Short mmCIF file of C-alpha atoms in Angstrom, two decimals:
data_model
loop_
_atom_site.label_atom_id
_atom_site.label_comp_id
_atom_site.label_asym_id
_atom_site.label_seq_id
_atom_site.Cartn_x
_atom_site.Cartn_y
_atom_site.Cartn_z
CA UNK A 1 -48.38 40.82 47.65
CA UNK A 2 -47.64 38.40 44.82
CA UNK A 3 -43.97 37.37 44.69
CA UNK A 4 -41.75 35.06 42.69
CA UNK A 5 -41.42 31.74 44.52
CA UNK A 6 -39.28 29.71 42.11
CA UNK A 7 -37.10 30.08 39.02
CA UNK A 8 -36.26 26.78 37.31
CA UNK A 9 -33.68 26.35 34.56
CA UNK A 10 -34.76 23.60 32.15
CA UNK A 11 -32.17 22.25 29.69
CA UNK A 12 -33.48 19.83 27.06
CA UNK A 13 -32.59 18.49 23.64
CA UNK A 14 -35.54 17.55 21.41
CA UNK A 15 -33.22 17.39 18.38
CA UNK A 16 -31.16 20.40 19.53
CA UNK A 17 -30.34 22.00 22.87
CA UNK A 18 -32.62 24.59 24.45
CA UNK A 19 -32.36 26.48 27.73
CA UNK A 20 -35.72 27.51 29.18
CA UNK A 21 -36.41 29.52 32.33
CA UNK A 22 -39.68 28.91 34.16
CA UNK A 23 -40.70 31.45 36.80
CA UNK A 24 -43.55 30.68 39.20
CA UNK A 25 -45.38 33.16 41.41
CA UNK A 26 -47.02 32.75 44.81
CA UNK A 27 -50.35 32.83 42.96
CA UNK A 28 -49.31 29.78 40.97
CA UNK A 29 -48.87 31.61 37.65
CA UNK A 30 -45.92 30.49 35.53
CA UNK A 31 -43.98 32.28 32.82
CA UNK A 32 -41.45 30.97 30.30
CA UNK A 33 -38.32 32.61 28.92
CA UNK A 34 -35.81 31.43 26.31
CA UNK A 35 -32.10 31.57 27.21
CA UNK A 36 -30.67 29.39 24.44
CA UNK A 37 -27.19 30.36 23.26
CA UNK A 38 -26.19 27.85 20.60
CA UNK A 39 -22.97 26.05 21.51
CA UNK A 40 -22.71 27.78 24.90
CA UNK A 41 -25.96 26.63 26.46
CA UNK A 42 -24.52 25.46 29.77
CA UNK A 43 -22.77 28.78 30.34
CA UNK A 44 -26.16 30.52 30.30
CA UNK A 45 -27.79 27.76 32.34
CA UNK A 46 -25.12 28.19 35.02
CA UNK A 47 -25.42 31.98 34.99
CA UNK A 48 -29.15 31.66 35.55
CA UNK A 49 -29.06 28.86 38.12
CA UNK A 50 -26.09 30.07 40.14
CA UNK A 51 -26.35 33.85 39.90
CA UNK A 52 -29.78 35.03 38.74
CA UNK A 53 -32.44 32.62 39.99
CA UNK A 54 -31.59 33.10 43.70
CA UNK A 55 -32.00 36.87 43.29
CA UNK A 56 -35.50 36.54 41.86
CA UNK A 57 -37.09 34.82 44.82
CA UNK A 58 -39.36 37.23 46.70
CA UNK A 59 -39.43 39.88 43.94
CA UNK A 60 -42.66 41.31 42.57
CA UNK A 61 -43.13 39.63 39.16
CA UNK A 62 -45.00 42.66 37.81
CA UNK A 63 -42.06 45.04 38.20
CA UNK A 64 -40.59 44.05 34.86
CA UNK A 65 -38.60 47.21 34.14
CA UNK A 66 -37.20 47.40 37.66
CA UNK A 67 -36.13 43.74 37.55
CA UNK A 68 -34.46 44.29 34.17
CA UNK A 69 -32.47 47.24 35.50
CA UNK A 70 -31.63 45.30 38.68
CA UNK A 71 -30.12 42.44 36.66
CA UNK A 72 -28.35 44.73 34.17
CA UNK A 73 -27.12 47.63 36.30
CA UNK A 74 -26.76 45.74 39.57
CA UNK A 75 -23.82 43.47 38.67
CA UNK A 76 -20.43 45.01 38.00
CA UNK A 77 -20.08 43.01 34.74
CA UNK A 78 -22.53 44.10 32.06
CA UNK A 79 -23.55 43.06 28.58
CA UNK A 80 -22.18 40.09 26.66
CA UNK A 81 -24.22 37.23 25.18
CA UNK A 82 -24.39 35.10 28.34
CA UNK A 83 -25.56 37.95 30.57
CA UNK A 84 -28.03 39.36 28.07
CA UNK A 85 -29.53 35.96 27.17
CA UNK A 86 -30.08 35.38 30.88
CA UNK A 87 -31.72 38.76 31.38
CA UNK A 88 -33.81 38.15 28.26
CA UNK A 89 -35.13 34.89 29.71
CA UNK A 90 -36.21 36.61 32.95
CA UNK A 91 -37.76 39.55 31.11
CA UNK A 92 -39.68 37.35 28.68
CA UNK A 93 -40.95 35.08 31.46
CA UNK A 94 -42.23 38.11 33.39
CA UNK A 95 -44.09 39.40 30.32
CA UNK A 96 -45.60 35.93 29.95
CA UNK A 97 -46.80 36.08 33.57
CA UNK A 98 -48.18 39.60 33.19
CA UNK A 99 -50.14 38.56 30.10
CA UNK A 100 -51.61 35.55 31.85
CA UNK A 101 -52.66 37.62 34.87
CA UNK A 102 -54.21 40.24 32.60
CA UNK A 103 -55.88 37.59 30.45
CA UNK A 104 -54.31 39.13 27.32
CA UNK A 105 -51.69 38.12 24.75
CA UNK A 106 -48.41 39.97 25.27
CA UNK A 107 -48.77 42.02 22.10
CA UNK A 108 -51.87 43.67 23.58
CA UNK A 109 -49.80 44.80 26.56
CA UNK A 110 -47.30 46.36 24.14
CA UNK A 111 -49.91 48.67 22.67
CA UNK A 112 -51.88 46.26 20.53
CA UNK A 113 -51.39 45.08 16.99
CA UNK A 114 -49.95 47.38 14.34
CA UNK A 115 -50.67 44.83 11.59
CA UNK A 116 -52.70 41.70 10.99
CA UNK A 117 -49.64 39.44 10.76
CA UNK A 118 -45.85 39.36 10.53
CA UNK A 119 -44.38 38.78 7.08
CA UNK A 120 -42.04 35.78 7.25
CA UNK A 121 -39.21 34.46 5.14
CA UNK A 122 -38.15 30.84 4.80
CA UNK A 123 -34.87 29.15 3.89
CA UNK A 124 -33.94 27.49 0.59
CA UNK A 125 -30.57 25.88 0.03
CA UNK A 126 -28.97 23.36 -2.28
CA UNK A 127 -25.65 22.11 -3.58
CA UNK A 128 -26.21 24.04 -6.82
CA UNK A 129 -28.22 27.11 -7.83
CA UNK A 130 -30.77 24.90 -9.56
CA UNK A 131 -31.23 22.80 -6.41
CA UNK A 132 -31.61 25.99 -4.38
CA UNK A 133 -34.26 27.38 -6.73
CA UNK A 134 -36.13 24.08 -6.65
CA UNK A 135 -36.05 24.26 -2.85
CA UNK A 136 -37.30 27.85 -3.06
CA UNK A 137 -40.29 26.73 -5.11
CA UNK A 138 -41.12 24.29 -2.32
CA UNK A 139 -40.84 27.07 0.27
CA UNK A 140 -43.16 29.29 -1.74
CA UNK A 141 -45.60 26.40 -2.15
CA UNK A 142 -45.90 26.32 1.66
CA UNK A 143 -47.21 29.89 1.54
CA UNK A 144 -44.10 32.02 1.98
CA UNK A 145 -43.77 35.25 0.04
CA UNK A 146 -40.07 35.71 0.84
CA UNK A 147 -37.18 33.26 0.75
CA UNK A 148 -33.48 33.27 1.60
CA UNK A 149 -31.29 31.64 -1.07
CA UNK A 150 -28.03 29.88 -0.12
CA UNK A 151 -26.12 27.63 -2.51
CA UNK A 152 -23.03 25.49 -2.49
CA UNK A 153 -19.98 27.07 -4.14
CA UNK A 154 -17.98 25.07 -6.73
CA UNK A 155 -14.65 24.00 -5.27
CA UNK A 156 -15.84 24.19 -1.66
CA UNK A 157 -17.49 21.50 0.47
CA UNK A 158 -19.93 22.10 3.30
CA UNK A 159 -20.37 25.84 3.86
CA UNK A 160 -22.80 27.94 5.86
CA UNK A 161 -26.35 27.28 4.72
CA UNK A 162 -25.43 24.21 2.66
CA UNK A 163 -24.28 20.74 3.73
CA UNK A 164 -24.02 18.98 7.07
CA UNK A 165 -24.52 22.20 9.04
CA UNK A 166 -28.08 22.50 7.70
CA UNK A 167 -29.32 19.02 8.57
CA UNK A 168 -32.34 19.11 10.90
CA UNK A 169 -32.96 17.60 14.27
CA UNK A 170 -30.79 14.86 15.74
CA UNK A 171 -28.45 14.88 12.75
CA UNK A 172 -27.02 18.22 13.92
CA UNK A 173 -24.66 16.98 16.62
CA UNK A 174 -20.95 17.62 16.89
CA UNK A 175 -19.05 17.01 20.13
CA UNK A 176 -16.34 19.12 18.47
CA UNK A 177 -17.01 21.83 15.89
CA UNK A 178 -17.28 20.76 12.27
CA UNK A 179 -14.57 22.49 10.22
CA UNK A 180 -15.73 24.01 6.95
CA UNK A 181 -13.71 25.57 4.13
CA UNK A 182 -14.05 29.03 2.63
CA UNK A 183 -12.68 31.02 -0.27
CA UNK A 184 -14.10 34.52 -0.79
CA UNK A 185 -12.92 34.85 -4.39
CA UNK A 186 -14.74 31.67 -5.43
CA UNK A 187 -17.85 32.84 -3.60
CA UNK A 188 -17.82 36.35 -5.11
CA UNK A 189 -17.46 35.00 -8.64
CA UNK A 190 -20.28 32.54 -8.13
CA UNK A 191 -23.08 34.02 -6.02
CA UNK A 192 -24.47 36.52 -8.59
CA UNK A 193 -25.37 33.57 -10.81
CA UNK A 194 -27.52 32.17 -8.00
CA UNK A 195 -29.63 35.32 -7.91
CA UNK A 196 -29.74 35.68 -11.67
CA UNK A 197 -31.34 32.24 -11.81
CA UNK A 198 -33.47 32.84 -8.73
CA UNK A 199 -34.97 36.07 -10.02
CA UNK A 200 -35.57 34.60 -13.47
CA UNK A 201 -37.35 31.48 -12.20
CA UNK A 202 -39.08 32.80 -9.07
CA UNK A 203 -40.37 36.02 -10.58
CA UNK A 204 -40.39 39.66 -9.61
CA UNK A 205 -42.95 39.49 -6.79
CA UNK A 206 -40.97 37.17 -4.50
CA UNK A 207 -38.71 38.78 -1.91
CA UNK A 208 -35.18 37.31 -2.14
CA UNK A 209 -32.67 37.46 0.72
CA UNK A 210 -29.10 36.27 1.23
CA UNK A 211 -26.81 35.79 4.24
CA UNK A 212 -23.05 36.30 3.82
CA UNK A 213 -22.47 35.32 7.48
CA UNK A 214 -19.72 37.85 8.25
CA UNK A 215 -17.25 36.42 5.74
CA UNK A 216 -16.16 39.34 3.56
CA UNK A 217 -13.77 42.26 3.84
CA UNK A 218 -15.26 45.74 3.36
CA UNK A 219 -14.16 46.03 -0.27
CA UNK A 220 -15.40 42.50 -1.03
CA UNK A 221 -18.72 43.25 0.61
CA UNK A 222 -19.10 46.43 -1.44
CA UNK A 223 -18.37 44.53 -4.64
CA UNK A 224 -21.00 41.89 -3.82
CA UNK A 225 -23.63 44.49 -2.94
CA UNK A 226 -23.06 46.17 -6.30
CA UNK A 227 -23.10 42.88 -8.23
CA UNK A 228 -26.43 41.89 -6.66
CA UNK A 229 -28.18 45.21 -7.32
CA UNK A 230 -29.83 44.02 -10.57
CA UNK A 231 -31.69 41.30 -8.63
CA UNK A 232 -33.26 43.71 -6.13
CA UNK A 233 -32.69 41.79 -2.90
CA UNK A 234 -34.93 42.41 0.09
CA UNK A 235 -31.67 42.46 2.03
CA UNK A 236 -28.07 41.36 2.09
CA UNK A 237 -27.25 40.12 5.58
CA UNK A 238 -24.07 40.30 7.70
CA UNK A 239 -21.75 41.19 4.84
CA UNK A 240 -18.75 41.81 7.14
CA UNK A 241 -17.78 40.87 10.71
CA UNK A 242 -20.15 42.79 12.95
CA UNK A 243 -17.69 44.25 15.44
CA UNK A 244 -16.65 47.30 13.40
CA UNK A 245 -19.54 49.44 12.13
CA UNK A 246 -17.22 51.79 10.23
CA UNK A 247 -16.57 49.19 7.54
CA UNK A 248 -20.19 49.41 6.43
CA UNK A 249 -19.59 52.97 5.24
CA UNK A 250 -17.77 51.58 2.20
CA UNK A 251 -20.60 49.16 1.42
CA UNK A 252 -23.25 51.83 1.88
CA UNK A 253 -21.43 54.32 -0.32
CA UNK A 254 -21.07 51.80 -3.14
CA UNK A 255 -24.53 50.27 -3.35
CA UNK A 256 -28.26 50.67 -2.78
CA UNK A 257 -28.71 47.00 -1.81
CA UNK A 258 -30.45 47.00 1.61
CA UNK A 259 -28.32 45.78 4.51
CA UNK A 260 -29.31 43.76 7.59
CA UNK A 261 -27.11 43.12 10.61
CA UNK A 262 -27.30 42.41 14.32
CA UNK A 263 -28.01 38.75 15.08
CA UNK A 264 -24.82 38.47 17.16
CA UNK A 265 -25.46 41.77 18.96
CA UNK A 266 -26.82 41.86 22.49
CA UNK A 267 -27.30 45.53 23.41
CA UNK A 268 -28.22 48.86 21.92
CA UNK A 269 -24.59 49.95 22.18
CA UNK A 270 -23.61 47.33 19.57
CA UNK A 271 -25.94 48.73 16.95
CA UNK A 272 -26.27 52.39 17.93
CA UNK A 273 -23.53 53.79 15.62
CA UNK A 274 -24.86 51.84 12.65
CA UNK A 275 -28.28 53.35 13.15
CA UNK A 276 -27.04 56.87 13.79
CA UNK A 277 -25.00 56.82 10.58
CA UNK A 278 -27.87 55.14 8.70
CA UNK A 279 -25.60 52.29 7.63
CA UNK A 280 -28.23 49.54 7.90
CA UNK A 281 -31.86 49.04 6.98
CA UNK A 282 -32.86 46.10 9.20
CA UNK A 283 -32.04 45.18 12.81
CA UNK A 284 -31.48 41.44 13.19
CA UNK A 285 -31.26 41.32 16.98
CA UNK A 286 -33.46 38.66 18.60
CA UNK A 287 -35.44 38.98 21.81
CA UNK A 288 -33.59 35.93 23.18
CA UNK A 289 -30.13 37.47 22.75
CA UNK A 290 -30.88 41.17 23.04
CA UNK A 291 -32.06 41.41 26.64
CA UNK A 292 -35.69 40.43 26.20
CA UNK A 293 -38.89 42.10 25.04
CA UNK A 294 -38.27 45.23 27.13
CA UNK A 295 -34.81 45.90 25.70
CA UNK A 296 -35.46 45.01 22.07
CA UNK A 297 -38.63 47.14 22.08
CA UNK A 298 -36.50 50.14 23.07
CA UNK A 299 -33.91 49.30 20.41
CA UNK A 300 -36.56 49.11 17.70
CA UNK A 301 -38.10 52.38 18.85
CA UNK A 302 -34.65 53.95 18.57
CA UNK A 303 -34.17 52.36 15.12
CA UNK A 304 -37.44 53.87 13.92
CA UNK A 305 -35.93 57.36 14.22
CA UNK A 306 -33.43 56.37 11.52
CA UNK A 307 -35.92 54.62 9.22
CA UNK A 308 -34.62 51.16 10.13
CA UNK A 309 -36.96 48.22 10.55
CA UNK A 310 -36.96 44.96 12.44
CA UNK A 311 -35.72 41.73 10.89
CA UNK A 312 -35.44 39.58 13.99
CA UNK A 313 -33.30 36.45 13.98
CA UNK A 314 -35.46 33.32 13.89
CA UNK A 315 -33.30 30.18 13.56
CA UNK A 316 -34.11 26.73 14.93
CA UNK A 317 -31.88 27.37 17.95
CA UNK A 318 -34.11 30.12 19.29
CA UNK A 319 -36.81 28.10 21.03
CA UNK A 320 -40.52 28.53 20.32
CA UNK A 321 -40.64 30.59 23.54
CA UNK A 322 -38.17 33.14 22.17
CA UNK A 323 -39.76 32.98 18.73
CA UNK A 324 -43.21 33.70 20.15
CA UNK A 325 -41.77 36.67 22.03
CA UNK A 326 -40.40 38.04 18.75
CA UNK A 327 -43.81 37.64 17.11
CA UNK A 328 -45.63 39.50 19.89
CA UNK A 329 -43.12 42.32 19.62
CA UNK A 330 -43.14 42.29 15.83
CA UNK A 331 -46.91 42.49 15.69
CA UNK A 332 -46.91 45.51 18.02
CA UNK A 333 -44.06 47.75 16.82
CA UNK A 334 -44.73 50.13 13.95
CA UNK A 335 -41.37 49.60 12.22
CA UNK A 336 -41.62 45.84 11.73
CA UNK A 337 -39.86 44.63 8.58
CA UNK A 338 -39.80 40.85 8.31
CA UNK A 339 -39.41 37.78 10.55
CA UNK A 340 -37.08 34.89 9.84
CA UNK A 341 -38.88 31.55 10.23
CA UNK A 342 -36.65 28.49 9.94
CA UNK A 343 -39.27 26.17 11.44
CA UNK A 344 -39.08 23.46 14.10
CA UNK A 345 -38.95 19.67 14.30
CA UNK A 346 -41.96 17.73 15.51
CA UNK A 347 -40.04 16.89 18.71
CA UNK A 348 -39.49 20.57 19.47
CA UNK A 349 -43.12 21.44 18.79
CA UNK A 350 -44.26 18.62 21.08
CA UNK A 351 -42.05 19.92 23.89
CA UNK A 352 -43.15 23.57 23.67
CA UNK A 353 -46.62 23.35 22.08
CA UNK A 354 -46.59 26.91 20.68
CA UNK A 355 -49.79 28.69 19.73
CA UNK A 356 -48.45 30.82 16.88
CA UNK A 357 -49.79 30.27 13.36
CA UNK A 358 -48.52 30.69 9.80
CA UNK A 359 -50.88 31.47 6.95
CA UNK A 360 -50.41 32.92 3.47
CA UNK A 361 -46.90 34.16 4.23
CA UNK A 362 -47.70 35.76 7.60
CA UNK A 363 -47.13 34.68 11.19
CA UNK A 364 -49.37 35.50 14.15
CA UNK A 365 -48.54 34.83 17.83
CA UNK A 366 -52.13 33.85 18.72
CA UNK A 367 -54.64 35.15 21.23
CA UNK A 368 -53.80 33.01 24.26
CA UNK A 369 -52.91 35.01 27.38
CA UNK A 370 -49.17 35.62 27.75
CA UNK A 371 -46.83 34.24 25.10
CA UNK A 372 -49.07 31.31 24.21
CA UNK A 373 -46.35 28.65 24.69
CA UNK A 374 -46.19 25.82 27.23
CA UNK A 375 -43.51 23.32 28.29
CA UNK A 376 -43.96 19.55 28.71
CA UNK A 377 -41.66 18.40 31.53
CA UNK A 378 -42.01 14.73 30.64
CA UNK A 379 -40.78 15.31 27.09
CA UNK A 380 -38.04 17.66 28.30
CA UNK A 381 -36.71 15.14 30.81
CA UNK A 382 -36.70 12.44 28.12
CA UNK A 383 -34.35 14.54 25.97
CA UNK A 384 -31.33 15.55 28.11
CA UNK A 385 -28.55 17.90 27.04
CA UNK A 386 -25.79 16.65 24.75
CA UNK A 387 -22.71 18.67 23.80
CA UNK A 388 -23.13 20.29 20.40
CA UNK A 389 -21.23 23.05 18.62
CA UNK A 390 -21.64 25.29 15.63
CA UNK A 391 -19.00 24.81 12.91
CA UNK A 392 -15.77 26.76 12.56
CA UNK A 393 -14.43 28.06 9.26
CA UNK A 394 -10.98 27.84 7.67
CA UNK A 395 -9.58 29.31 4.48
CA UNK A 396 -8.03 27.01 1.93
CA UNK A 397 -4.59 27.64 3.45
CA UNK A 398 -5.85 26.33 6.79
CA UNK A 399 -6.12 29.64 8.67
CA UNK A 400 -9.22 30.28 10.79
CA UNK A 401 -11.79 32.58 9.18
CA UNK A 402 -15.09 34.09 10.33
CA UNK A 403 -18.06 31.75 10.61
#
C-alpha cells in the first residue's frame, strides 16, 4: 500500500514570506500545499512541523476526506486561522498527489470544468482618484475586465491599498507593524468621488470593485453602500468588521450594492449565518485559509443554495500553490463569481514555477497533472524567512482601529 513517507515544512522569502508543505509518498510522488498566514507564518510552520507532520507518516495519501476529518475532529482544539491553514496545506498537497497519480489536473477530479476560464480582477491604486484611474487604465491594458479601485484620502497618509503597505517585493518588510492613520468621516465624504471619476473615465462595461477593509460601523457602511449605488459596483468588500454578521442586516436593508466578505474566515461556521440570511453575495474565503480544497468546495456548495458566488481571496501573500488551488476549484464549481489576482514578483514565480495562465481577463490553472506548481529548493534556501508584519491602524486621536 502507498503511504506518506515525509512531510516537509518549507519557509522561504522571495520578496515576502511563504510557508509551503511538501508531502512525499512511498511511490515517490510529491504534493504541495500552501500554509502562509501573513504576519504569523512561523506559528503555522510550528503547528505543521511539531503537531501535524508526525501524524501523517504512514497514512494513505489517497484518503483525503478521512485525513481532513482526522486533523479537524481529532484534536480537542478546532478551527482558528493557524489550525485551518495547516489543514488546508495538507488537504491541498493530497489533492496535488491524487492528480499526479491520476494523470489529471485537480479540476478534473472535482467534476471537470464548468467554464473555460475564471474571470479575474486586478488592483489599481494611487494617491489621488486621477492616479488611481490612470493605474486602472494600465490594469485594463493588461487584459483585465474588472479592477479594484483604492485611492488615498485627503488629510490621511498611508492607508490600506495606498502607500508603503502596497509596495511590492522586498520593499514590504517591517520588523514591527507600520502604523497607519484612519478617519471614517474623511473617507466617507471622499470615496464616492473616486467612483464617479472611475465610472466616467473607464466606461460602463468595466467591473469596478472596492475594499473597505473592515473599517466602518454598520450605519457608516450602509451610508457608503447607498452613496455608491449610482456607480454600479461589482461588489463592496468587507464593509464592517467580520465577526458580527448581524450588522450586515442594516447595510443590506439600505442598499442594493452587492456585498463580499470572508477573507479572514476559516470555517463554514464563520459564514453560515450570513448565507442563511442572504446578507452577502460573494464568499471571499481562500483555499489556503479555509481548510483546503475539500472544505471550501463544501462551503461554496452550501453558498450556492443561497445564490451566493465565490470571490476567493487572491493577494500576493497566498502563494502560487494556494492560488492554483483556488483556480482549480473556481473552474470546477458552478457558482464561481470572480477571482482576485494581485500578481507575483519574478522571484516568487521563479521559486514556484506555476503553470496557470492569464488571457483576455480570464485565468486558467493549466492541464498539468495535480496543481501544476513546483518548488525550487535552491531558490527557497537562498531566501530565508525574515520577520514581517501587516500594518496596524489608529484613528486620529491615537486609538487602535480595525485594519
